[in-house]
Amino acid sequence: MTAHDRATGILSIDLDAIADNWRTLAAHAPNAEAAGVVKADGYGLGAAPVARALRKAGCTTFFVATIDEGISLRPHVNDARILVLGGVLPGTGADFIGHQLIPVLNSPEQIGLWSGFAAAGGRPLPAAIHIDSGMNRLGLDETAVELLAADNRRLDGIQPVLVMSHMACADERDHAMNRQQLDRFTVLADRLGVSAPRSLAASSTIFLGADYHFDLIRPGAGLYGINPMPDSPNPLRQTVRLHGKILQVRDVDTPRPLAMVPAIGSNPRAGSPPSPAVTPMACSGPWAIAALVSSGVKVPVVGRISMDLITLDVSAVAPAHVHAGALVELIGPDHDVDALAAEAGTIGYEILTSLGRRYLRDYSGGNT
Ligand SMILES: *Cc1c(COP(=O)(O)O)cnc(C)c1O
């Protein structure tokens, strides 16, 4: 029995499309370096294969979330910079140095730790410095910036390689917060007085214009094909296809034959309603796009999409095509990750990260 036989679904990942998306995003910010964000195991698609493909395309800076992600990634991109968004924790300094990882310092405490570590080792250590420009999550707030501006010995031993911030509402082009965060980032970065390249833009922010690009862009979601500007056509390529296997067919106790396929994850987000009892509805499900691979027929979904199971009305398909193990296309050219996310009441990031854990990953491309 092969892994393909055992899998309840197959996630086909197109590394060339991911590399193309990186090039497209980079081309939108021609004066900035384009990094690649591969946190959460490359948004569920595999940090190592994704980063190797991006490295071949020319990407030399990667962001991960945790030190463990950085340690796992290191051997796959030997000559690239790896920045750890979560920053340094007590006791992890030697791991950062041993694996040549660069922390993103998010607080005065992290700055103190890193500076102390540099002093102990007797040599300067690179770090990015994260300013909170309004996201109210990670990063130095105004008080912390003032503290450092007033006493820059606190930065002793730290060799700043980036001053960065993260946007809260960039996927809404006209949100007033965008300009405010841009201005606040500029003011606070100037106040900090550290001379280093600057970075503000994740995927969506890249599309707010050149003012937002600074010296380095940090796309994640866009690399994987998630639409950075949900109100505009997606400029990026789809990178995944998902084929689920029919687990079971019910045609005795139901007015219409129904096929059950595994769905998209196991952690419903708040707001995703539970799947109601399967009651065949008129063929106007929330989407009518799952296609039985062997027959090419598109079939409607019955009831709601749950994270665990999707029920399809297969009455339009010749019975010979409908059997346990038959493949159904759940994500593909006609029905992308964003569409599935909208139907499941979640976001593309959540869909991708849950898919990658659940299904067999099947890679193509990645050599150019
Ligand atoms: C996740 C993350 C990114 C990438 O964001 P996308 O919206 O997925 O492009 C960039 N910067 C930081 C700090 C992040 O946490």
Short mmCIF file of N, CA and C and ligand atoms in Angstrom, two decimals, residues 37 39 43 85 130 137 164-166 201-204 218-222 349, ligand 1:
data_model
loop_
_atom_site.label_atom_id
_atom_site.label_comp_id
_atom_site.label_asym_id
_atom_site.label_seq_id
_atom_site.Cartn_x
_atom_site.Cartn_y
_atom_site.Cartn_z
N VAL A 37 8.10 34.84 3.52
CA VAL A 37 7.66 34.42 4.85
C VAL A 37 7.21 32.96 4.77
N LYS A 39 6.67 31.02 7.69
CA LYS A 39 6.25 30.58 9.03
C LYS A 39 5.15 29.53 8.90
N TYR A 43 3.09 28.13 5.56
CA TYR A 43 1.62 28.23 5.49
C TYR A 43 1.00 26.88 5.16
N LEU A 85 10.50 35.70 13.79
CA LEU A 85 9.57 36.78 14.14
C LEU A 85 9.27 36.83 15.63
N HIS A 130 11.56 45.51 15.90
CA HIS A 130 10.15 45.58 15.50
C HIS A 130 9.46 46.69 16.28
N ARG A 137 0.15 44.45 18.71
CA ARG A 137 0.47 43.06 19.00
C ARG A 137 1.92 43.04 19.44
N MET A 164 11.46 47.24 11.45
CA MET A 164 10.24 46.81 10.77
C MET A 164 8.99 47.07 11.59
N SER A 165 7.84 47.00 10.90
CA SER A 165 6.56 47.06 11.58
C SER A 165 5.55 46.30 10.74
N HIS A 166 4.38 46.04 11.33
CA HIS A 166 3.38 45.20 10.65
C HIS A 166 2.06 45.95 10.60
N ALA A 201 5.98 46.19 4.65
CA ALA A 201 4.95 45.55 3.83
C ALA A 201 4.95 44.03 3.89
N ALA A 202 3.81 43.46 4.33
CA ALA A 202 3.48 42.06 4.07
C ALA A 202 2.71 42.05 2.74
N SER A 203 2.08 40.94 2.39
CA SER A 203 1.51 40.81 1.04
C SER A 203 0.59 41.96 0.66
N SER A 204 -0.42 42.23 1.46
CA SER A 204 -1.41 43.23 1.07
C SER A 204 -0.80 44.62 0.97
N ARG A 218 7.87 41.75 2.82
CA ARG A 218 7.81 40.45 3.52
C ARG A 218 6.53 39.71 3.19
N PRO A 219 6.33 39.32 1.95
CA PRO A 219 5.08 38.61 1.64
C PRO A 219 5.06 37.18 2.17
N GLY A 220 3.89 36.80 2.67
CA GLY A 220 3.64 35.41 3.04
C GLY A 220 2.46 34.92 2.20
N ALA A 221 1.26 35.26 2.65
CA ALA A 221 0.03 34.74 2.03
C ALA A 221 0.05 34.82 0.50
N GLY A 222 0.51 35.93 -0.04
CA GLY A 222 0.52 36.10 -1.48
C GLY A 222 1.37 35.08 -2.20
N TYR A 349 -5.41 31.65 5.02
CA TYR A 349 -4.28 31.18 5.83
C TYR A 349 -4.66 29.93 6.63
C1 LIG B 1 2.95 36.69 8.87
C2 LIG B 1 3.73 37.93 8.74
C3 LIG B 1 4.04 38.45 7.48
C4 LIG B 1 3.43 37.89 6.20
O1 LIG B 1 2.10 38.33 6.15
P1 LIG B 1 1.12 37.95 4.93
O2 LIG B 1 -0.08 38.77 5.19
O3 LIG B 1 0.86 36.49 5.06
O4 LIG B 1 1.81 38.30 3.69
C5 LIG B 1 4.87 39.55 7.41
N1 LIG B 1 5.36 40.13 8.54
C6 LIG B 1 5.06 39.68 9.78
C7 LIG B 1 5.60 40.38 10.97
C8 LIG B 1 4.22 38.56 9.91
O5 LIG B 1 3.92 38.13 11.15
#
